[in-house]
mmCIF file with all atom_site columns, C-alpha atoms in Angstrom:
data_model
loop_
_atom_site.group_PDB
_atom_site.id
_atom_site.type_symbol
_atom_site.label_atom_id
_atom_site.label_alt_id
_atom_site.label_comp_id
_atom_site.label_asym_id
_atom_site.label_entity_id
_atom_site.label_seq_id
_atom_site.pdbx_PDB_ins_code
_atom_site.Cartn_x
_atom_site.Cartn_y
_atom_site.Cartn_z
_atom_site.occupancy
_atom_site.B_iso_or_equiv
_atom_site.pdbx_formal_charge
_atom_site.auth_seq_id
_atom_site.auth_comp_id
_atom_site.auth_asym_id
_atom_site.auth_atom_id
_atom_site.pdbx_PDB_model_num
ATOM 1   C CA . UNK A 1 1   ? -1.968  8.518   17.309  1.00 75.00 ? 155 UNK A CA 1
ATOM 2   C CA . UNK A 1 2   ? -2.298  8.229   13.565  1.00 82.00 ? 156 UNK A CA 1
ATOM 3   C CA . UNK A 1 3   ? -4.987  5.905   12.166  1.00 89.00 ? 157 UNK A CA 1
ATOM 4   C CA . UNK A 1 4   ? -7.160  5.992   9.419   1.00 94.00 ? 158 UNK A CA 1
ATOM 5   C CA . UNK A 1 5   ? -11.032 4.373   9.335   1.00 95.00 ? 159 UNK A CA 1
ATOM 6   C CA . UNK A 1 6   ? -12.610 3.426   6.578   1.00 96.00 ? 160 UNK A CA 1
ATOM 7   C CA . UNK A 1 7   ? -16.013 2.506   8.113   1.00 96.00 ? 161 UNK A CA 1
ATOM 8   C CA . UNK A 1 8   ? -17.232 0.513   5.005   1.00 95.00 ? 162 UNK A CA 1
ATOM 9   C CA . UNK A 1 9   ? -15.795 -2.856  4.887   1.00 94.00 ? 163 UNK A CA 1
ATOM 10  C CA . UNK A 1 10  ? -18.121 -3.791  1.793   1.00 96.00 ? 164 UNK A CA 1
ATOM 11  C CA . UNK A 1 11  ? -20.270 -1.653  -0.608  1.00 97.00 ? 165 UNK A CA 1
ATOM 12  C CA . UNK A 1 12  ? -22.085 -3.020  -3.899  1.00 97.00 ? 166 UNK A CA 1
ATOM 13  C CA . UNK A 1 13  ? -23.031 -0.509  -5.921  1.00 97.00 ? 167 UNK A CA 1
ATOM 14  C CA . UNK A 1 14  ? -24.802 -1.014  -9.677  1.00 97.00 ? 168 UNK A CA 1
ATOM 15  C CA . UNK A 1 15  ? -22.835 -0.241  -12.884 1.00 97.00 ? 169 UNK A CA 1
ATOM 16  C CA . UNK A 1 16  ? -23.143 3.207   -13.902 1.00 97.00 ? 170 UNK A CA 1
ATOM 17  C CA . UNK A 1 17  ? -24.663 4.589   -10.136 1.00 98.00 ? 171 UNK A CA 1
ATOM 18  C CA . UNK A 1 18  ? -22.149 6.926   -8.379  1.00 98.00 ? 172 UNK A CA 1
ATOM 19  C CA . UNK A 1 19  ? -19.718 6.009   -6.043  1.00 98.00 ? 173 UNK A CA 1
ATOM 20  C CA . UNK A 1 20  ? -18.544 7.339   -2.383  1.00 98.00 ? 174 UNK A CA 1
ATOM 21  C CA . UNK A 1 21  ? -15.908 5.530   -0.364  1.00 98.00 ? 175 UNK A CA 1
ATOM 22  C CA . UNK A 1 22  ? -15.653 7.205   3.259   1.00 98.00 ? 176 UNK A CA 1
ATOM 23  C CA . UNK A 1 23  ? -11.907 7.766   4.812   1.00 97.00 ? 177 UNK A CA 1
ATOM 24  C CA . UNK A 1 24  ? -11.449 9.500   8.230   1.00 97.00 ? 178 UNK A CA 1
ATOM 25  C CA . UNK A 1 25  ? -8.061  10.014  9.639   1.00 94.00 ? 179 UNK A CA 1
ATOM 26  C CA . UNK A 1 26  ? -6.455  11.063  12.789  1.00 90.00 ? 180 UNK A CA 1
ATOM 27  C CA . UNK A 1 27  ? -3.213  13.079  12.321  1.00 81.00 ? 181 UNK A CA 1
ATOM 28  C CA . UNK A 1 28  ? -2.093  15.690  14.497  1.00 73.00 ? 182 UNK A CA 1
ATOM 29  C CA . UNK A 1 29  ? 0.025   17.792  11.754  1.00 75.00 ? 183 UNK A CA 1
ATOM 30  C CA . UNK A 1 30  ? -1.369  19.055  8.230   1.00 75.00 ? 184 UNK A CA 1
ATOM 31  C CA . UNK A 1 31  ? -2.186  15.679  6.251   1.00 84.00 ? 185 UNK A CA 1
ATOM 32  C CA . UNK A 1 32  ? -0.971  14.147  2.970   1.00 90.00 ? 186 UNK A CA 1
ATOM 33  C CA . UNK A 1 33  ? -3.458  11.844  2.091   1.00 94.00 ? 187 UNK A CA 1
ATOM 34  C CA . UNK A 1 34  ? -3.659  8.966   -0.693  1.00 95.00 ? 188 UNK A CA 1
ATOM 35  C CA . UNK A 1 35  ? -5.823  6.826   -1.961  1.00 98.00 ? 189 UNK A CA 1
ATOM 36  C CA . UNK A 1 36  ? -4.842  3.253   -3.601  1.00 97.00 ? 190 UNK A CA 1
ATOM 37  C CA . UNK A 1 37  ? -6.912  0.317   -5.335  1.00 97.00 ? 191 UNK A CA 1
ATOM 38  C CA . UNK A 1 38  ? -5.919  -3.136  -5.609  1.00 95.00 ? 192 UNK A CA 1
ATOM 39  C CA . UNK A 1 39  ? -7.498  -5.193  -7.947  1.00 94.00 ? 193 UNK A CA 1
ATOM 40  C CA . UNK A 1 40  ? -7.803  -9.434  -6.888  1.00 89.00 ? 194 UNK A CA 1
ATOM 41  C CA . UNK A 1 41  ? -4.159  -10.701 -6.499  1.00 87.00 ? 195 UNK A CA 1
ATOM 42  C CA . UNK A 1 42  ? -2.232  -7.333  -7.745  1.00 91.00 ? 196 UNK A CA 1
ATOM 43  C CA . UNK A 1 43  ? -0.217  -4.983  -5.704  1.00 93.00 ? 197 UNK A CA 1
ATOM 44  C CA . UNK A 1 44  ? -1.726  -1.151  -4.889  1.00 95.00 ? 198 UNK A CA 1
ATOM 45  C CA . UNK A 1 45  ? -2.108  1.170   -7.513  1.00 96.00 ? 199 UNK A CA 1
ATOM 46  C CA . UNK A 1 46  ? -2.111  4.866   -6.533  1.00 97.00 ? 200 UNK A CA 1
ATOM 47  C CA . UNK A 1 47  ? -4.792  6.518   -7.317  1.00 97.00 ? 201 UNK A CA 1
ATOM 48  C CA . UNK A 1 48  ? -4.307  10.008  -6.063  1.00 96.00 ? 202 UNK A CA 1
ATOM 49  C CA . UNK A 1 49  ? -3.115  12.018  -3.686  1.00 94.00 ? 203 UNK A CA 1
ATOM 50  C CA . UNK A 1 50  ? -3.662  15.398  -1.729  1.00 93.00 ? 204 UNK A CA 1
ATOM 51  C CA . UNK A 1 51  ? -0.154  17.391  -0.298  1.00 88.00 ? 205 UNK A CA 1
ATOM 52  C CA . UNK A 1 52  ? -1.778  20.809  0.016   1.00 83.00 ? 206 UNK A CA 1
ATOM 53  C CA . UNK A 1 53  ? -4.052  23.811  -1.790  1.00 84.00 ? 207 UNK A CA 1
ATOM 54  C CA . UNK A 1 54  ? -6.776  22.593  -3.748  1.00 86.00 ? 208 UNK A CA 1
ATOM 55  C CA . UNK A 1 55  ? -9.023  20.508  -1.846  1.00 90.00 ? 209 UNK A CA 1
ATOM 56  C CA . UNK A 1 56  ? -10.796 18.596  -4.203  1.00 96.00 ? 210 UNK A CA 1
ATOM 57  C CA . UNK A 1 57  ? -8.308  16.217  -6.229  1.00 96.00 ? 211 UNK A CA 1
ATOM 58  C CA . UNK A 1 58  ? -8.396  14.562  -9.221  1.00 97.00 ? 212 UNK A CA 1
ATOM 59  C CA . UNK A 1 59  ? -6.987  11.357  -10.198 1.00 97.00 ? 213 UNK A CA 1
ATOM 60  C CA . UNK A 1 60  ? -6.746  8.315   -12.300 1.00 96.00 ? 214 UNK A CA 1
ATOM 61  C CA . UNK A 1 61  ? -9.346  6.193   -13.888 1.00 95.00 ? 215 UNK A CA 1
ATOM 62  C CA . UNK A 1 62  ? -12.218 9.329   -13.153 1.00 97.00 ? 216 UNK A CA 1
ATOM 63  C CA . UNK A 1 63  ? -11.768 9.150   -9.974  1.00 98.00 ? 217 UNK A CA 1
ATOM 64  C CA . UNK A 1 64  ? -11.877 12.618  -7.476  1.00 98.00 ? 218 UNK A CA 1
ATOM 65  C CA . UNK A 1 65  ? -11.333 12.733  -3.764  1.00 98.00 ? 219 UNK A CA 1
ATOM 66  C CA . UNK A 1 66  ? -12.413 15.759  -1.087  1.00 97.00 ? 220 UNK A CA 1
ATOM 67  C CA . UNK A 1 67  ? -10.513 16.616  1.838   1.00 95.00 ? 221 UNK A CA 1
ATOM 68  C CA . UNK A 1 68  ? -12.259 18.411  4.755   1.00 94.00 ? 222 UNK A CA 1
ATOM 69  C CA . UNK A 1 69  ? -10.160 19.745  7.674   1.00 91.00 ? 223 UNK A CA 1
ATOM 70  C CA . UNK A 1 70  ? -13.157 20.188  9.581   1.00 92.00 ? 224 UNK A CA 1
ATOM 71  C CA . UNK A 1 71  ? -14.634 16.469  8.900   1.00 94.00 ? 225 UNK A CA 1
ATOM 72  C CA . UNK A 1 72  ? -10.931 14.708  8.892   1.00 93.00 ? 226 UNK A CA 1
ATOM 73  C CA . UNK A 1 73  ? -12.222 13.258  5.769   1.00 96.00 ? 227 UNK A CA 1
ATOM 74  C CA . UNK A 1 74  ? -11.049 12.541  2.687   1.00 97.00 ? 228 UNK A CA 1
ATOM 75  C CA . UNK A 1 75  ? -13.722 10.387  0.663   1.00 98.00 ? 229 UNK A CA 1
ATOM 76  C CA . UNK A 1 76  ? -13.323 9.192   -2.650  1.00 98.00 ? 230 UNK A CA 1
ATOM 77  C CA . UNK A 1 77  ? -15.915 9.590   -5.482  1.00 98.00 ? 231 UNK A CA 1
ATOM 78  C CA . UNK A 1 78  ? -16.928 8.510   -8.948  1.00 98.00 ? 232 UNK A CA 1
ATOM 79  C CA . UNK A 1 79  ? -19.753 10.200  -10.560 1.00 97.00 ? 233 UNK A CA 1
ATOM 80  C CA . UNK A 1 80  ? -20.537 6.854   -12.661 1.00 97.00 ? 234 UNK A CA 1
ATOM 81  C CA . UNK A 1 81  ? -19.215 3.204   -12.134 1.00 98.00 ? 235 UNK A CA 1
ATOM 82  C CA . UNK A 1 82  ? -17.557 0.982   -14.188 1.00 96.00 ? 236 UNK A CA 1
ATOM 83  C CA . UNK A 1 83  ? -17.239 -3.145  -13.946 1.00 96.00 ? 237 UNK A CA 1
ATOM 84  C CA . UNK A 1 84  ? -13.810 -2.487  -13.923 1.00 96.00 ? 238 UNK A CA 1
ATOM 85  C CA . UNK A 1 85  ? -13.621 -0.625  -10.975 1.00 97.00 ? 239 UNK A CA 1
ATOM 86  C CA . UNK A 1 86  ? -14.705 -3.516  -8.851  1.00 97.00 ? 240 UNK A CA 1
ATOM 87  C CA . UNK A 1 87  ? -11.480 -3.860  -6.467  1.00 97.00 ? 241 UNK A CA 1
ATOM 88  C CA . UNK A 1 88  ? -10.586 -2.937  -2.693  1.00 96.00 ? 242 UNK A CA 1
ATOM 89  C CA . UNK A 1 89  ? -9.866  0.634   -2.152  1.00 97.00 ? 243 UNK A CA 1
ATOM 90  C CA . UNK A 1 90  ? -7.576  1.528   0.708   1.00 97.00 ? 244 UNK A CA 1
ATOM 91  C CA . UNK A 1 91  ? -6.933  5.409   1.970   1.00 96.00 ? 245 UNK A CA 1
ATOM 92  C CA . UNK A 1 92  ? -3.854  6.262   4.011   1.00 94.00 ? 246 UNK A CA 1
ATOM 93  C CA . UNK A 1 93  ? -1.998  8.845   5.724   1.00 92.00 ? 247 UNK A CA 1
ATOM 94  C CA . UNK A 1 94  ? 1.402   9.630   4.969   1.00 86.00 ? 248 UNK A CA 1
ATOM 95  C CA . UNK A 1 95  ? 3.521   10.601  8.323   1.00 76.00 ? 249 UNK A CA 1
ATOM 96  C CA . UNK A 1 96  ? 7.408   11.589  8.144   1.00 69.00 ? 250 UNK A CA 1
ATOM 97  C CA . UNK A 1 97  ? 9.265   10.148  10.707  1.00 68.00 ? 251 UNK A CA 1
ATOM 98  C CA . UNK A 1 98  ? 12.335  10.730  12.781  1.00 66.00 ? 252 UNK A CA 1
ATOM 99  C CA . UNK A 1 99  ? 13.504  7.742   11.093  1.00 63.00 ? 253 UNK A CA 1
ATOM 100 C CA . UNK A 1 100 ? 13.867  9.491   7.756   1.00 61.00 ? 254 UNK A CA 1
ATOM 101 C CA . UNK A 1 101 ? 11.471  7.286   5.765   1.00 65.00 ? 255 UNK A CA 1
ATOM 102 C CA . UNK A 1 102 ? 7.803   7.847   4.912   1.00 72.00 ? 256 UNK A CA 1
ATOM 103 C CA . UNK A 1 103 ? 5.248   5.904   6.818   1.00 82.00 ? 257 UNK A CA 1
ATOM 104 C CA . UNK A 1 104 ? 1.790   5.476   5.513   1.00 88.00 ? 258 UNK A CA 1
ATOM 105 C CA . UNK A 1 105 ? -1.159  4.526   7.918   1.00 89.00 ? 259 UNK A CA 1
ATOM 106 C CA . UNK A 1 106 ? -3.215  2.268   5.805   1.00 92.00 ? 260 UNK A CA 1
ATOM 107 C CA . UNK A 1 107 ? -7.469  1.848   6.312   1.00 93.00 ? 261 UNK A CA 1
ATOM 108 C CA . UNK A 1 108 ? -8.549  -1.894  6.401   1.00 92.00 ? 262 UNK A CA 1
ATOM 109 C CA . UNK A 1 109 ? -9.582  -1.382  2.755   1.00 95.00 ? 263 UNK A CA 1
ATOM 110 C CA . UNK A 1 110 ? -13.407 -1.099  1.489   1.00 96.00 ? 264 UNK A CA 1
ATOM 111 C CA . UNK A 1 111 ? -14.377 -3.978  -1.117  1.00 96.00 ? 265 UNK A CA 1
ATOM 112 C CA . UNK A 1 112 ? -16.321 -2.426  -3.813  1.00 97.00 ? 266 UNK A CA 1
ATOM 113 C CA . UNK A 1 113 ? -18.619 -5.004  -5.550  1.00 97.00 ? 267 UNK A CA 1
ATOM 114 C CA . UNK A 1 114 ? -20.156 -3.670  -9.054  1.00 97.00 ? 268 UNK A CA 1
ATOM 115 C CA . UNK A 1 115 ? -23.683 -5.038  -10.286 1.00 94.00 ? 269 UNK A CA 1
ATOM 116 C CA . UNK A 1 116 ? -24.214 -5.183  -14.167 1.00 88.00 ? 270 UNK A CA 1
ATOM 117 C CA . UNK B 2 1   ? 10.372  6.156   -15.575 1.00 89.00 ? 619 UNK B CA 1
ATOM 118 C CA . UNK B 2 2   ? 10.472  4.092   -12.296 1.00 91.00 ? 620 UNK B CA 1
ATOM 119 C CA . UNK B 2 3   ? 9.409   0.556   -12.170 1.00 94.00 ? 621 UNK B CA 1
ATOM 120 C CA . UNK B 2 4   ? 9.446   -2.286  -9.571  1.00 97.00 ? 622 UNK B CA 1
ATOM 121 C CA . UNK B 2 5   ? 9.847   -5.746  -9.637  1.00 96.00 ? 623 UNK B CA 1
ATOM 122 C CA . UNK B 2 6   ? 9.198   -8.127  -7.645  1.00 97.00 ? 624 UNK B CA 1
ATOM 123 C CA . UNK B 2 7   ? 9.724   -12.170 -7.586  1.00 94.00 ? 625 UNK B CA 1
ATOM 124 C CA . UNK B 2 8   ? 8.192   -15.223 -7.317  1.00 95.00 ? 626 UNK B CA 1
ATOM 125 C CA . UNK B 2 9   ? 5.035   -13.938 -7.956  1.00 94.00 ? 627 UNK B CA 1
ATOM 126 C CA . UNK B 2 10  ? 3.670   -17.001 -6.383  1.00 96.00 ? 628 UNK B CA 1
ATOM 127 C CA . UNK B 2 11  ? 5.259   -19.471 -3.923  1.00 97.00 ? 629 UNK B CA 1
ATOM 128 C CA . UNK B 2 12  ? 4.554   -22.577 -2.204  1.00 97.00 ? 630 UNK B CA 1
ATOM 129 C CA . UNK B 2 13  ? 6.990   -24.030 0.788   1.00 97.00 ? 631 UNK B CA 1
ATOM 130 C CA . UNK B 2 14  ? 6.724   -26.398 3.198   1.00 97.00 ? 632 UNK B CA 1
ATOM 131 C CA . UNK B 2 15  ? 6.714   -25.594 7.020   1.00 97.00 ? 633 UNK B CA 1
ATOM 132 C CA . UNK B 2 16  ? 10.467  -25.323 8.121   1.00 97.00 ? 634 UNK B CA 1
ATOM 133 C CA . UNK B 2 17  ? 11.970  -24.825 4.815   1.00 97.00 ? 635 UNK B CA 1
ATOM 134 C CA . UNK B 2 18  ? 13.986  -21.268 3.806   1.00 97.00 ? 636 UNK B CA 1
ATOM 135 C CA . UNK B 2 19  ? 12.382  -18.395 2.075   1.00 96.00 ? 637 UNK B CA 1
ATOM 136 C CA . UNK B 2 20  ? 14.042  -15.754 -0.092  1.00 97.00 ? 638 UNK B CA 1
ATOM 137 C CA . UNK B 2 21  ? 11.615  -12.946 -1.960  1.00 97.00 ? 639 UNK B CA 1
ATOM 138 C CA . UNK B 2 22  ? 13.748  -10.075 -3.678  1.00 97.00 ? 640 UNK B CA 1
ATOM 139 C CA . UNK B 2 23  ? 12.593  -6.715  -5.134  1.00 97.00 ? 641 UNK B CA 1
ATOM 140 C CA . UNK B 2 24  ? 14.080  -4.878  -7.557  1.00 98.00 ? 642 UNK B CA 1
ATOM 141 C CA . UNK B 2 25  ? 13.661  -1.180  -8.311  1.00 97.00 ? 643 UNK B CA 1
ATOM 142 C CA . UNK B 2 26  ? 14.470  0.572   -11.690 1.00 96.00 ? 644 UNK B CA 1
ATOM 143 C CA . UNK B 2 27  ? 15.019  4.252   -12.881 1.00 95.00 ? 645 UNK B CA 1
ATOM 144 C CA . UNK B 2 28  ? 15.620  5.618   -9.606  1.00 94.00 ? 646 UNK B CA 1
ATOM 145 C CA . UNK B 2 29  ? 18.390  5.783   -6.935  1.00 92.00 ? 647 UNK B CA 1
ATOM 146 C CA . UNK B 2 30  ? 18.333  6.075   -3.002  1.00 93.00 ? 648 UNK B CA 1
ATOM 147 C CA . UNK B 2 31  ? 14.771  5.177   -2.750  1.00 94.00 ? 649 UNK B CA 1
ATOM 148 C CA . UNK B 2 32  ? 13.262  4.322   0.388   1.00 93.00 ? 650 UNK B CA 1
ATOM 149 C CA . UNK B 2 33  ? 11.910  0.285   -0.069  1.00 95.00 ? 651 UNK B CA 1
ATOM 150 C CA . UNK B 2 34  ? 9.446   -1.215  2.335   1.00 95.00 ? 652 UNK B CA 1
ATOM 151 C CA . UNK B 2 35  ? 7.984   -4.731  2.704   1.00 96.00 ? 653 UNK B CA 1
ATOM 152 C CA . UNK B 2 36  ? 4.402   -4.940  3.585   1.00 95.00 ? 654 UNK B CA 1
ATOM 153 C CA . UNK B 2 37  ? 2.301   -8.209  4.477   1.00 94.00 ? 655 UNK B CA 1
ATOM 154 C CA . UNK B 2 38  ? -1.314  -8.538  3.744   1.00 91.00 ? 656 UNK B CA 1
ATOM 155 C CA . UNK B 2 39  ? -2.956  -11.683 5.155   1.00 81.00 ? 657 UNK B CA 1
ATOM 156 C CA . UNK B 2 40  ? -6.531  -12.771 3.690   1.00 72.00 ? 658 UNK B CA 1
ATOM 157 C CA . UNK B 2 41  ? -9.244  -10.144 4.065   1.00 68.00 ? 659 UNK B CA 1
ATOM 158 C CA . UNK B 2 42  ? -7.372  -7.653  5.966   1.00 71.00 ? 660 UNK B CA 1
ATOM 159 C CA . UNK B 2 43  ? -5.509  -4.596  5.372   1.00 81.00 ? 661 UNK B CA 1
ATOM 160 C CA . UNK B 2 44  ? -1.401  -4.059  4.929   1.00 90.00 ? 662 UNK B CA 1
ATOM 161 C CA . UNK B 2 45  ? 0.902   -4.592  7.831   1.00 89.00 ? 663 UNK B CA 1
ATOM 162 C CA . UNK B 2 46  ? 4.452   -2.716  7.435   1.00 91.00 ? 664 UNK B CA 1
ATOM 163 C CA . UNK B 2 47  ? 7.050   -5.738  8.347   1.00 93.00 ? 665 UNK B CA 1
ATOM 164 C CA . UNK B 2 48  ? 10.381  -3.649  7.020   1.00 94.00 ? 666 UNK B CA 1
ATOM 165 C CA . UNK B 2 49  ? 11.582  -0.540  5.497   1.00 92.00 ? 667 UNK B CA 1
ATOM 166 C CA . UNK B 2 50  ? 15.017  0.852   4.581   1.00 93.00 ? 668 UNK B CA 1
ATOM 167 C CA . UNK B 2 51  ? 16.521  4.215   3.928   1.00 91.00 ? 669 UNK B CA 1
ATOM 168 C CA . UNK B 2 52  ? 19.670  3.150   2.413   1.00 93.00 ? 670 UNK B CA 1
ATOM 169 C CA . UNK B 2 53  ? 21.661  0.027   1.928   1.00 95.00 ? 671 UNK B CA 1
ATOM 170 C CA . UNK B 2 54  ? 22.353  -1.979  4.460   1.00 93.00 ? 672 UNK B CA 1
ATOM 171 C CA . UNK B 2 55  ? 20.224  -0.133  6.530   1.00 93.00 ? 673 UNK B CA 1
ATOM 172 C CA . UNK B 2 56  ? 17.091  -2.299  7.692   1.00 93.00 ? 674 UNK B CA 1
ATOM 173 C CA . UNK B 2 57  ? 14.270  -1.277  10.469  1.00 90.00 ? 675 UNK B CA 1
ATOM 174 C CA . UNK B 2 58  ? 11.463  -3.775  11.586  1.00 88.00 ? 676 UNK B CA 1
ATOM 175 C CA . UNK B 2 59  ? 8.248   -2.543  12.343  1.00 82.00 ? 677 UNK B CA 1
ATOM 176 C CA . UNK B 2 60  ? 7.396   -6.138  14.222  1.00 81.00 ? 678 UNK B CA 1
ATOM 177 C CA . UNK B 2 61  ? 8.838   -8.771  15.902  1.00 73.00 ? 679 UNK B CA 1
ATOM 178 C CA . UNK B 2 62  ? 8.706   -11.779 13.540  1.00 80.00 ? 680 UNK B CA 1
ATOM 179 C CA . UNK B 2 63  ? 10.158  -14.669 11.908  1.00 89.00 ? 681 UNK B CA 1
ATOM 180 C CA . UNK B 2 64  ? 11.487  -12.848 8.881   1.00 94.00 ? 682 UNK B CA 1
ATOM 181 C CA . UNK B 2 65  ? 14.704  -10.774 8.339   1.00 96.00 ? 683 UNK B CA 1
ATOM 182 C CA . UNK B 2 66  ? 15.061  -8.419  5.420   1.00 97.00 ? 684 UNK B CA 1
ATOM 183 C CA . UNK B 2 67  ? 18.391  -6.779  3.784   1.00 97.00 ? 685 UNK B CA 1
ATOM 184 C CA . UNK B 2 68  ? 19.430  -4.361  1.548   1.00 97.00 ? 686 UNK B CA 1
ATOM 185 C CA . UNK B 2 69  ? 22.633  -5.303  -0.542  1.00 96.00 ? 687 UNK B CA 1
ATOM 186 C CA . UNK B 2 70  ? 22.440  -2.944  -2.891  1.00 96.00 ? 688 UNK B CA 1
ATOM 187 C CA . UNK B 2 71  ? 20.726  0.681   -3.375  1.00 96.00 ? 689 UNK B CA 1
ATOM 188 C CA . UNK B 2 72  ? 17.565  -0.556  -5.125  1.00 97.00 ? 690 UNK B CA 1
ATOM 189 C CA . UNK B 2 73  ? 17.516  -4.162  -4.151  1.00 97.00 ? 691 UNK B CA 1
ATOM 190 C CA . UNK B 2 74  ? 15.368  -5.369  -1.422  1.00 98.00 ? 692 UNK B CA 1
ATOM 191 C CA . UNK B 2 75  ? 14.912  -8.989  0.065   1.00 98.00 ? 693 UNK B CA 1
ATOM 192 C CA . UNK B 2 76  ? 12.790  -10.573 2.218   1.00 97.00 ? 694 UNK B CA 1
ATOM 193 C CA . UNK B 2 77  ? 14.204  -13.833 3.857   1.00 97.00 ? 695 UNK B CA 1
ATOM 194 C CA . UNK B 2 78  ? 13.298  -16.415 6.331   1.00 96.00 ? 696 UNK B CA 1
ATOM 195 C CA . UNK B 2 79  ? 15.277  -19.451 7.765   1.00 96.00 ? 697 UNK B CA 1
ATOM 196 C CA . UNK B 2 80  ? 12.739  -21.464 8.757   1.00 96.00 ? 698 UNK B CA 1
ATOM 197 C CA . UNK B 2 81  ? 8.833   -20.552 7.849   1.00 96.00 ? 699 UNK B CA 1
ATOM 198 C CA . UNK B 2 82  ? 6.051   -20.940 10.023  1.00 95.00 ? 700 UNK B CA 1
ATOM 199 C CA . UNK B 2 83  ? 2.130   -21.508 8.878   1.00 94.00 ? 701 UNK B CA 1
ATOM 200 C CA . UNK B 2 84  ? 1.835   -18.390 10.252  1.00 91.00 ? 702 UNK B CA 1
ATOM 201 C CA . UNK B 2 85  ? 3.817   -16.440 7.526   1.00 93.00 ? 703 UNK B CA 1
ATOM 202 C CA . UNK B 2 86  ? 1.862   -17.211 4.779   1.00 92.00 ? 704 UNK B CA 1
ATOM 203 C CA . UNK B 2 87  ? -0.252  -14.521 3.347   1.00 93.00 ? 705 UNK B CA 1
ATOM 204 C CA . UNK B 2 88  ? 0.532   -11.528 0.601   1.00 95.00 ? 706 UNK B CA 1
ATOM 205 C CA . UNK B 2 89  ? 4.239   -9.905  0.924   1.00 96.00 ? 707 UNK B CA 1
ATOM 206 C CA . UNK B 2 90  ? 4.356   -6.763  -1.063  1.00 96.00 ? 708 UNK B CA 1
ATOM 207 C CA . UNK B 2 91  ? 7.586   -4.614  -1.940  1.00 97.00 ? 709 UNK B CA 1
ATOM 208 C CA . UNK B 2 92  ? 7.365   -0.806  -2.054  1.00 97.00 ? 710 UNK B CA 1
ATOM 209 C CA . UNK B 2 93  ? 9.193   2.175   -3.033  1.00 96.00 ? 711 UNK B CA 1
ATOM 210 C CA . UNK B 2 94  ? 9.161   5.743   -2.537  1.00 93.00 ? 712 UNK B CA 1
ATOM 211 C CA . UNK B 2 95  ? 11.229  9.028   -3.074  1.00 91.00 ? 713 UNK B CA 1
ATOM 212 C CA . UNK B 2 96  ? 13.719  9.526   -0.338  1.00 86.00 ? 714 UNK B CA 1
ATOM 213 C CA . UNK B 2 97  ? 12.301  12.957  0.341   1.00 80.00 ? 715 UNK B CA 1
ATOM 214 C CA . UNK B 2 98  ? 9.282   13.315  2.851   1.00 73.00 ? 716 UNK B CA 1
ATOM 215 C CA . UNK B 2 99  ? 5.489   12.759  2.736   1.00 75.00 ? 717 UNK B CA 1
ATOM 216 C CA . UNK B 2 100 ? 5.715   10.982  -0.712  1.00 84.00 ? 718 UNK B CA 1
ATOM 217 C CA . UNK B 2 101 ? 3.849   8.188   -1.992  1.00 90.00 ? 719 UNK B CA 1
ATOM 218 C CA . UNK B 2 102 ? 4.395   4.967   -2.121  1.00 93.00 ? 720 UNK B CA 1
ATOM 219 C CA . UNK B 2 103 ? 4.822   2.476   -5.338  1.00 95.00 ? 721 UNK B CA 1
ATOM 220 C CA . UNK B 2 104 ? 4.213   -1.421  -5.027  1.00 96.00 ? 722 UNK B CA 1
ATOM 221 C CA . UNK B 2 105 ? 5.058   -4.080  -6.626  1.00 97.00 ? 723 UNK B CA 1
ATOM 222 C CA . UNK B 2 106 ? 2.836   -7.040  -8.115  1.00 96.00 ? 724 UNK B CA 1
ATOM 223 C CA . UNK B 2 107 ? 3.256   -9.052  -4.783  1.00 95.00 ? 725 UNK B CA 1
ATOM 224 C CA . UNK B 2 108 ? 4.086   -12.294 -3.928  1.00 96.00 ? 726 UNK B CA 1
ATOM 225 C CA . UNK B 2 109 ? 1.939   -15.226 -2.994  1.00 95.00 ? 727 UNK B CA 1
ATOM 226 C CA . UNK B 2 110 ? 2.955   -17.271 -0.148  1.00 95.00 ? 728 UNK B CA 1
ATOM 227 C CA . UNK B 2 111 ? 1.447   -20.438 0.771   1.00 95.00 ? 729 UNK B CA 1
ATOM 228 C CA . UNK B 2 112 ? 2.795   -22.801 3.628   1.00 95.00 ? 730 UNK B CA 1
ATOM 229 C CA . UNK B 2 113 ? 1.839   -26.416 3.357   1.00 94.00 ? 731 UNK B CA 1
#
């Protein structure tokens, strides 16, 4: 069965430090992978997506993610974190279904805190 | 460009009262539509999805129902709310082609007293 694991529930970094959020997936076919960010009390915003091709994908707000098939991972990175990056981050894998809709399987999320 | 609207943003309801949350999408046609619930400190649980007018599929058994009376309108309802229905409800849409990202509304915070 498809699944997404985000091993870190909470991460705290200092402003200006680099960031890496981990995501591991389980999916039988070529995965379609996404990272979303959720600020408190808000909906989810799409940061970036991987469909195929270059395994390093660039997203909004200076984020990037690298797809590693051998490790079943899709880790999110940012070279220098800003205080405004404090939020919850969700990794998701897309799965086409027989019902004709796009099912997203979400990880449990990683809450990022940023120290000044 | 496409936009998605959810309302109300916040709702406080007594146990046993009815519920109606509305979601509309603009700037696209024949979208797939979704309702999720997010309990405090937890991930997202898919409640319902719809691939067309009047077509509703439920992912989990529950006290809630959904309807899609128009192409870009999705409604989440309940006849009698339970305490366990409290949470953050998110509507999302995606293009009807496969493996497309979903785009989310700003959510409704529902508190049951």
